[in-house]
Short mmCIF file of C-alpha atoms in Angstrom, two decimals:
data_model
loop_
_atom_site.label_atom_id
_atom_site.label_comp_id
_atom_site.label_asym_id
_atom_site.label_seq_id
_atom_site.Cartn_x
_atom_site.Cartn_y
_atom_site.Cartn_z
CA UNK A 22 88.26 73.55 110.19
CA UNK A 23 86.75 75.82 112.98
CA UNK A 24 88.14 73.27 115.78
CA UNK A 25 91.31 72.76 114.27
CA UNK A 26 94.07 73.14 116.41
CA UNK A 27 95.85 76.10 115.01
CA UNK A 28 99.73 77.63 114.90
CA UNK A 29 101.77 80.88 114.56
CA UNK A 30 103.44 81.52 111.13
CA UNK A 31 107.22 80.34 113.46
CA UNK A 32 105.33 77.12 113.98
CA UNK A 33 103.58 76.46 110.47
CA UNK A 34 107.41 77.30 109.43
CA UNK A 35 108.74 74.63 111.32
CA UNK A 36 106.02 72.43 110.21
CA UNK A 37 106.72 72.90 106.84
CA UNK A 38 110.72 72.41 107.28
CA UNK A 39 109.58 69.11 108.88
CA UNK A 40 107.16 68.14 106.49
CA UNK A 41 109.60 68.64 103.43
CA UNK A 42 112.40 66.53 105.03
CA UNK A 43 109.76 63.69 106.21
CA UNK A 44 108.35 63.78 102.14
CA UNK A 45 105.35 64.65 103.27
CA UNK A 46 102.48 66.76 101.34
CA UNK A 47 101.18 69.40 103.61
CA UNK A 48 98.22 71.94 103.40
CA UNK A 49 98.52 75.26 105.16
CA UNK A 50 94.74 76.54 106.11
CA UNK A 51 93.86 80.23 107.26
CA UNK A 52 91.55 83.22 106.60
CA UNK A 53 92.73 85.70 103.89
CA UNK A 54 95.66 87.39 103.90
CA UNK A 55 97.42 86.16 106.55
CA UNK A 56 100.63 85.37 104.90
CA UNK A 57 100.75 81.49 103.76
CA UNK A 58 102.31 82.20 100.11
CA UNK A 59 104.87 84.16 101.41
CA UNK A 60 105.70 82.34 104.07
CA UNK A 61 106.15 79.66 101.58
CA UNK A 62 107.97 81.89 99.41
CA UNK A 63 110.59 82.39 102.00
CA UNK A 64 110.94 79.04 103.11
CA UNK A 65 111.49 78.20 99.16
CA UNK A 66 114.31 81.47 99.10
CA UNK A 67 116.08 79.94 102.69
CA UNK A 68 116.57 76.34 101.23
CA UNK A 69 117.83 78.03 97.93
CA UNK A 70 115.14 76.68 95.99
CA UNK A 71 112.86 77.76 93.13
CA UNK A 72 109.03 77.54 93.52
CA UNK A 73 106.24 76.57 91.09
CA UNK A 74 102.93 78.87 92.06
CA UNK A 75 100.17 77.25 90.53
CA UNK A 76 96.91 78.91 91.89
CA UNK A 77 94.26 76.05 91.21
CA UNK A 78 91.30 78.00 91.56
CA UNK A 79 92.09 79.53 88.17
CA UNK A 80 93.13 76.80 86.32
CA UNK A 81 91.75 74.39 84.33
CA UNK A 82 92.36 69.81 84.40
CA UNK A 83 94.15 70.37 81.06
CA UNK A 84 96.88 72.87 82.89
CA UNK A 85 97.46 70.05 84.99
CA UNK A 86 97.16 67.38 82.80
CA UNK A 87 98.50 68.32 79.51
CA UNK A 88 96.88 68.71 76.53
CA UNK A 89 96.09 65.25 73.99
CA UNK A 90 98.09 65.64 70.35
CA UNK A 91 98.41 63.05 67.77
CA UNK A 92 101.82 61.48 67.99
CA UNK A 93 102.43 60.51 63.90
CA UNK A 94 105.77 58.03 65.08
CA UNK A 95 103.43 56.37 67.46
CA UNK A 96 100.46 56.66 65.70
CA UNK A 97 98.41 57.23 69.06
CA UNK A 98 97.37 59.97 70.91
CA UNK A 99 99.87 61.23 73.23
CA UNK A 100 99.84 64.03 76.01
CA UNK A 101 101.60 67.13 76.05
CA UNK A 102 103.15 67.87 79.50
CA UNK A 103 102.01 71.19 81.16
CA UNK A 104 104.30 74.24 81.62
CA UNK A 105 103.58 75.00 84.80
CA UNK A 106 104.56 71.85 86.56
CA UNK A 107 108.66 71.46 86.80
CA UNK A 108 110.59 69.51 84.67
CA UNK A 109 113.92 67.64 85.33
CA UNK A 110 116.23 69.37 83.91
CA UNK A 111 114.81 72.63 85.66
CA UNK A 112 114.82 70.78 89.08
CA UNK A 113 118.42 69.72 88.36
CA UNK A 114 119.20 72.76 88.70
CA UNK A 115 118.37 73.31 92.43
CA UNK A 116 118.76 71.39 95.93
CA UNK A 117 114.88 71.57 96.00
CA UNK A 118 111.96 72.75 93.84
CA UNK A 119 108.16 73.99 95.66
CA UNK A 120 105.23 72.97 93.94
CA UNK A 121 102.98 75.40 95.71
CA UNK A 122 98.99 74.49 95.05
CA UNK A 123 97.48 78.19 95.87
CA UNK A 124 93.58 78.15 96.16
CA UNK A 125 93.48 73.91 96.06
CA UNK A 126 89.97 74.09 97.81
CA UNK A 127 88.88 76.91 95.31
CA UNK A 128 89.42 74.95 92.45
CA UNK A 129 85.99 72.62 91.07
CA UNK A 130 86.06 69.13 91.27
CA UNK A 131 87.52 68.26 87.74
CA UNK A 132 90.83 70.65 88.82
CA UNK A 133 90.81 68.67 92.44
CA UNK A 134 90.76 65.35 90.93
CA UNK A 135 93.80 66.29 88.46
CA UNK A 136 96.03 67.49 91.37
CA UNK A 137 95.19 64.36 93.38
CA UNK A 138 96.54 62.06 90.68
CA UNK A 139 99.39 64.23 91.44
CA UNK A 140 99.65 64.44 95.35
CA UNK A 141 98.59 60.79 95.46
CA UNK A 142 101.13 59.41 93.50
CA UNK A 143 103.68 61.93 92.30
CA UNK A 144 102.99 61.63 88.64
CA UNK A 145 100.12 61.99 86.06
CA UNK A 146 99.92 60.63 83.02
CA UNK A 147 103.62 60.09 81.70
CA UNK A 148 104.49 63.17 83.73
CA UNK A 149 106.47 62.71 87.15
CA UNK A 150 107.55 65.27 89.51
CA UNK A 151 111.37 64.99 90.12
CA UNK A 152 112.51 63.79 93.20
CA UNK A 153 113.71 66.75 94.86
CA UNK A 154 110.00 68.55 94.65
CA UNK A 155 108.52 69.12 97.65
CA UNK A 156 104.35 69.89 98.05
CA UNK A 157 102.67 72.34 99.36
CA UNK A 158 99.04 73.29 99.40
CA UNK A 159 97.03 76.23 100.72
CA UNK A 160 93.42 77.51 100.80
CA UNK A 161 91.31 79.00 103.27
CA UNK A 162 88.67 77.72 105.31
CA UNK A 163 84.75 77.64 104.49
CA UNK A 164 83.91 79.85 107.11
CA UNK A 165 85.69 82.41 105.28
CA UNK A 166 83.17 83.08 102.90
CA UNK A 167 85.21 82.62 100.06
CA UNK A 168 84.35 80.63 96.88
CA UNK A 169 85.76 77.34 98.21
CA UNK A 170 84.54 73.59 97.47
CA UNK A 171 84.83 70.56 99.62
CA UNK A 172 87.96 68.87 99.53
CA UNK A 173 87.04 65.24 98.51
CA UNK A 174 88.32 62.99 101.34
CA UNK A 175 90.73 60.42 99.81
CA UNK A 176 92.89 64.16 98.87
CA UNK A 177 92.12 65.85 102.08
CA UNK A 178 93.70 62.58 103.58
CA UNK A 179 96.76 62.63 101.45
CA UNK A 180 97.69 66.13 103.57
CA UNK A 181 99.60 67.25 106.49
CA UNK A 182 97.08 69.94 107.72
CA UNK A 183 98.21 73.12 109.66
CA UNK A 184 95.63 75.81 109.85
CA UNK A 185 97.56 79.09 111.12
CA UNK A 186 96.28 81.87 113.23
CA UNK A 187 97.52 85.71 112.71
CA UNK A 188 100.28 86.14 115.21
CA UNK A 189 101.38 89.90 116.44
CA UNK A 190 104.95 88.27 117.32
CA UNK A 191 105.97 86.56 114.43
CA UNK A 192 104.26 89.35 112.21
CA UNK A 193 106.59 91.83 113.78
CA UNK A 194 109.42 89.66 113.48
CA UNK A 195 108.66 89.03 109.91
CA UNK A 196 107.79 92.89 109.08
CA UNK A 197 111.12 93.92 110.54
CA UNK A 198 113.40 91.82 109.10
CA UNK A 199 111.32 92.69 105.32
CA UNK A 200 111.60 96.19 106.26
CA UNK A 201 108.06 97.45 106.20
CA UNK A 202 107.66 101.35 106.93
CA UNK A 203 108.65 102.22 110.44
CA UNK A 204 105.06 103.36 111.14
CA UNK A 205 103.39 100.76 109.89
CA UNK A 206 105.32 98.54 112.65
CA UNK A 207 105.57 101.16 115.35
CA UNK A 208 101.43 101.99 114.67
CA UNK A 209 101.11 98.43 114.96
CA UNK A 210 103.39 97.09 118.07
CA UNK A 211 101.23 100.15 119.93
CA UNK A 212 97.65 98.53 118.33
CA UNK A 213 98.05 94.94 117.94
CA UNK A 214 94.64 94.27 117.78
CA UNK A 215 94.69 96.26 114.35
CA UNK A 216 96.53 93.75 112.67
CA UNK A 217 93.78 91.53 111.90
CA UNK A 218 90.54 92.55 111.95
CA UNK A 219 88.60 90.38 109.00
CA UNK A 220 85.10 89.06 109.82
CA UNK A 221 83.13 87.00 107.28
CA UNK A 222 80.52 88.15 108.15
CA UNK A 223 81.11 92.22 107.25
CA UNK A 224 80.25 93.56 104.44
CA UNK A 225 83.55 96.08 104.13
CA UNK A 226 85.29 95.87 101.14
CA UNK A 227 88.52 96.71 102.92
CA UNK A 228 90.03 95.25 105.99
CA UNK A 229 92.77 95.07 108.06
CA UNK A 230 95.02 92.00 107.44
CA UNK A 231 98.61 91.23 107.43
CA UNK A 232 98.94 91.23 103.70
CA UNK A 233 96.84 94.95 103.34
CA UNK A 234 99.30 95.97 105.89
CA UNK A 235 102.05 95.69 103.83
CA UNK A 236 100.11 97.38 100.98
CA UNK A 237 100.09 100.24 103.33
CA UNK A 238 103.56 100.04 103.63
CA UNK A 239 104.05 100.09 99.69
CA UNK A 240 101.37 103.06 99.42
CA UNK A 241 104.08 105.00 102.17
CA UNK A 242 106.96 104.32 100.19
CA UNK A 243 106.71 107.24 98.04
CA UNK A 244 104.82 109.14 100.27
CA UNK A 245 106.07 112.30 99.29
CA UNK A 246 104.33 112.01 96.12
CA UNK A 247 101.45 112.25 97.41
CA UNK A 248 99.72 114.37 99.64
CA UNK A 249 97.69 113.64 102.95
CA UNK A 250 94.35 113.19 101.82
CA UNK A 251 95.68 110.86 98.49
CA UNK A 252 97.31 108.89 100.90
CA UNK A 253 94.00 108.81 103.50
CA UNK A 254 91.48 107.80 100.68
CA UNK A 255 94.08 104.48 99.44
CA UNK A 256 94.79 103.58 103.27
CA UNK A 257 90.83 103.60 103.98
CA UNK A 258 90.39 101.44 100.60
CA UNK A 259 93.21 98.97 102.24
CA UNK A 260 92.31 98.56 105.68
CA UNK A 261 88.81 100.31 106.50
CA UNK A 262 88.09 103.85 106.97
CA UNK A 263 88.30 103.79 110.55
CA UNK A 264 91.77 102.27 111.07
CA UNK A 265 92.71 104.45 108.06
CA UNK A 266 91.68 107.69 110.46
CA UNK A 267 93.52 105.98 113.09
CA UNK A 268 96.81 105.20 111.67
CA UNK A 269 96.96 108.95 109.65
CA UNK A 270 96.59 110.26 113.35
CA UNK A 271 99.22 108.32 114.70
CA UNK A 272 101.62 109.40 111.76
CA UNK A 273 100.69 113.42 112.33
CA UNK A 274 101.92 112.72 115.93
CA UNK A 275 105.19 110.48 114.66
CA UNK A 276 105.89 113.34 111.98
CA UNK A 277 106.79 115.50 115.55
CA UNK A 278 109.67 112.92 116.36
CA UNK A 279 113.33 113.56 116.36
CA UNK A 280 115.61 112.62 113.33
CA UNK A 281 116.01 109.02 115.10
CA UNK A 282 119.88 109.45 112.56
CA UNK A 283 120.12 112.56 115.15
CA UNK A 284 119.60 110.89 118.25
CA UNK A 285 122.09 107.46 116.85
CA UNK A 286 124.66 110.26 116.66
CA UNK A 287 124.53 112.12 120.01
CA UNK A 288 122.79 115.37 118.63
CA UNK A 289 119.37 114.87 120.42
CA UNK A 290 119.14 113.82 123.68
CA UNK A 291 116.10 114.42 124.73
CA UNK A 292 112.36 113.48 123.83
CA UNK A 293 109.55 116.24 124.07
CA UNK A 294 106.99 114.43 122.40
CA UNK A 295 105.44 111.66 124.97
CA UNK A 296 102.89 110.16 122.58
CA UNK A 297 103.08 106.02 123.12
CA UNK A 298 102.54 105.04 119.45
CA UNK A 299 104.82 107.88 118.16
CA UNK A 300 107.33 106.21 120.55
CA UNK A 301 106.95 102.74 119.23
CA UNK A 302 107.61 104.17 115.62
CA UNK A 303 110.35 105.79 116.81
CA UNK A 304 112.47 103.17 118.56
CA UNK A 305 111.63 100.88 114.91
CA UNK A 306 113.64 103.82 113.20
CA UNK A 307 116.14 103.79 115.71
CA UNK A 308 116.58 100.27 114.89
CA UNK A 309 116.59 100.66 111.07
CA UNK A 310 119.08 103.61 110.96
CA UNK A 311 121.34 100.65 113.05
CA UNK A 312 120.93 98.24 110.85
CA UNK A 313 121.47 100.50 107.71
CA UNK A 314 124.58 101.45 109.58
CA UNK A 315 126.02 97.88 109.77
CA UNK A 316 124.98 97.22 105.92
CA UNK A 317 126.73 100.28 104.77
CA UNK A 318 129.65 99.08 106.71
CA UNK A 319 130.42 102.00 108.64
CA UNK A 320 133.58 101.97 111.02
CA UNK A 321 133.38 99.85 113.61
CA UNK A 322 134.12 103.19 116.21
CA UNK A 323 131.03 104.41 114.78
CA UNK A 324 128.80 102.05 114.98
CA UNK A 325 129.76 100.97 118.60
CA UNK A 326 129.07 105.44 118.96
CA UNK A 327 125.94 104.86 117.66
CA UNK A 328 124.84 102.10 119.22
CA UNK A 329 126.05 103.55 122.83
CA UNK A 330 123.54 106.56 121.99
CA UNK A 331 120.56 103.75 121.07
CA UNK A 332 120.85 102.57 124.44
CA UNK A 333 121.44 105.64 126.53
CA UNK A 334 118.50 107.41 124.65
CA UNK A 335 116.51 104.48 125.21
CA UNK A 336 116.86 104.09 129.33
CA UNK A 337 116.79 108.13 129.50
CA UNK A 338 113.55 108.76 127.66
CA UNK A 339 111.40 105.38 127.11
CA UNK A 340 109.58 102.81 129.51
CA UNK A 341 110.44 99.41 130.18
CA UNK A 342 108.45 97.71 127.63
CA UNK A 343 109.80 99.93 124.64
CA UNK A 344 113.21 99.64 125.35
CA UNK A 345 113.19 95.65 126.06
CA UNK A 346 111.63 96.13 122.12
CA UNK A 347 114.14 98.33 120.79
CA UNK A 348 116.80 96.11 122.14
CA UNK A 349 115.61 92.61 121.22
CA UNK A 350 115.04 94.16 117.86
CA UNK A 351 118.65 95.25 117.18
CA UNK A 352 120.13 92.60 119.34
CA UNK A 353 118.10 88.89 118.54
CA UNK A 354 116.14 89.50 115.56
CA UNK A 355 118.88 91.88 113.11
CA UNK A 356 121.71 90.27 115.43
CA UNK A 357 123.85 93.45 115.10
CA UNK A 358 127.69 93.45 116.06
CA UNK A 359 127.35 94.89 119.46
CA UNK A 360 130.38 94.57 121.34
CA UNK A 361 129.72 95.21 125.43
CA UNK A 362 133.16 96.14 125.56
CA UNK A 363 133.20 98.78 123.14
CA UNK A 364 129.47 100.10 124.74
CA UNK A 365 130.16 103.15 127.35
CA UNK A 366 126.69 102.43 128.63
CA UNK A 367 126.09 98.67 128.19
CA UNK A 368 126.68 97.84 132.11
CA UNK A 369 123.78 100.68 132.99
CA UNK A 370 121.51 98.60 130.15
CA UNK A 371 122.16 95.40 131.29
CA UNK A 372 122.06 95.95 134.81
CA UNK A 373 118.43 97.61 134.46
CA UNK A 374 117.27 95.76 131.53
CA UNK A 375 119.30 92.67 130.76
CA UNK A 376 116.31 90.55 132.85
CA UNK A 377 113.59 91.49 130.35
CA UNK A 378 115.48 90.74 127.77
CA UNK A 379 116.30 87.07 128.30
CA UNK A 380 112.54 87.34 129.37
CA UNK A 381 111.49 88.58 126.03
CA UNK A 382 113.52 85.77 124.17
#
């Protein structure tokens, strides 16, 4: 799959959408840990469905087959259908239900052979999928380094295939809207080349990926628990030592920031502290406290206050680049209720920035 063309998570998304409405079985390729069950998961969540994780590469034929009992008012042997495939009066239940087959090309030939009966033909043995069930497959690629085995080619063929490619753009998208820690994000939008740093051929235990990422994030989330050299030792055992010594830099320095709450209500005007990555950390904050703002419903004269400080601060104290982020943040990807009207400083912003913006977009 080396020469395979390859897409962004947004495009495998679309794919998938696609793929589900055309019927069509599809098998999402990619190293480790660069997001394809949950971006599966989500799609399932959007279209209000329910999704069946079946990770092949731990299974056995029988969880896929069912299990052979004697059936005393046939007197044959008959099959017991497995658990972990959906049934119709589960799928009933829901516009659409995921069958999502985790670690296909992991799985050994006897487990590959069951699911094609399935992807083939919908149905194996006297068990059928219900109509509304959508496929999806996933695994990663030989070059990986993983324990994988060949994909036979009558299943391979039965596929859509989409191998995806680790995407700064539509990670930071992603991690904002899912609410990762601020300085995972701003450490990140500063040191994109951090995101993703697996190579098959190292012999680390830990590296940097999207998914240990957001392990990061989790170890953060009680961070005052625990103290800095805890939290050093479990960041090095997530995403290397070296990024580890990185990223604890980069919070020491984002520690110094204002209270971004502060600045969102006029106290702090100013910004002593000129470090870039600090910066980027602090307009994701910025962006957060906004957002938290609109969820807890605050007055609409406060939130239009709040938001006229966000972009004053902004133009006063940060480059180009940051505030064309801090804006398309609040303004495309949480689509906050910013009236222009009700914005003392929105003609200044747009006259200086509105450009980059649409740019951006």
């Amino acid at each position: 799959m080396s020469d395979a063309r390859t897409v962004t998570s947004a495009q495998a998304r679309k794919g998938i959408l696609r793929a589900i409405k055309a019927r069509r079985p599809l098998f999402l390729w990619g190293p480790p840990g660069i997001g394809k069950s949950e971006l599966v998961a989500g799609i399932t969540q959007e279209l209000g469905g329910i999704m069946y994780d079946c990770r092949l590469g731990q299974m056995e034929p029988t969880d896929i087959r069912g299990i052979p009992f004697y059936n005393k008012e046939l007197g044959k042997m008959d099959w017991a259908p497995p658990i972990d495939l959906p049934d119709a009066e589960t799928a009933s239940q829901y516009p659409m239900v995921m069958l999502f087959l985790d670690e296909m090309n992991s799985a050994p030939a006897s487990v590959q052979s069951a699911a094609y009966q399935l992807v083939l033909n919908r149905r194996i043995g006297k068990y059928v999928l219900p109509d509304n069930v959508a496929i999806i497959a996933a695994g990663n690629r030989e070059s990986d380094k993983g324990v994988t085995f060949r994909m036979p080619t009558p299943l391979a063929n039965r596929f859509v295939h989409l191998e995806m490619r680790v995407d700064f753009d539509s990670w930071q998208e992603w991690a904002v809207l899912n609410n990762i820690h601020k300085d995972v994000v701003g450490y990140l939008t500063f040191a994109k080349q951090d995101l993703n740093d697996f190579d098959a051929k190292s012999v680390s235990r830990a590296f940097a990926t999207p998914r240990s990422w957001t392990f990061v994030s989790e170890l953060l989330a009680d961070e005052a628990e625990a103290d800095t050299d805890v939290l050093t030792n479990l960041i090095a055992g997530t995403v290397g030592e070296g990024l580890a010594v990185k990223f604890m830099a980069h919070r020491k320095i984002a520690s110094k920031m204002p209270n971004p709450l502060e600045i969102l209500q006029g106290k702090v005007k100013d910004l002593k502290v000129k470090e870039v990555s600090a910066m980027y950390s602090l307009v994701i904050s910025m962006c957060y406290e906004l957002k938290d703002a609109v969820e807890k419903k605050v007055g609409d004269k406060e939130f239009h206050e709040m938001a006229d400080h966000f972009l004053s601060y902004m133009m006063k104290n940060f480059e180009t680049e940051l505030v064309v982020l801090g804006a398309r943040i609040a303004l495309t990807t949480y689509m906050l209720p910013m009236q222009p009207t009700k914005i003392k400083h929105f003609d200044e912003f747009h006259s200086r920035y509105g450009k980059y913006i649409l740019a951006a977009n």
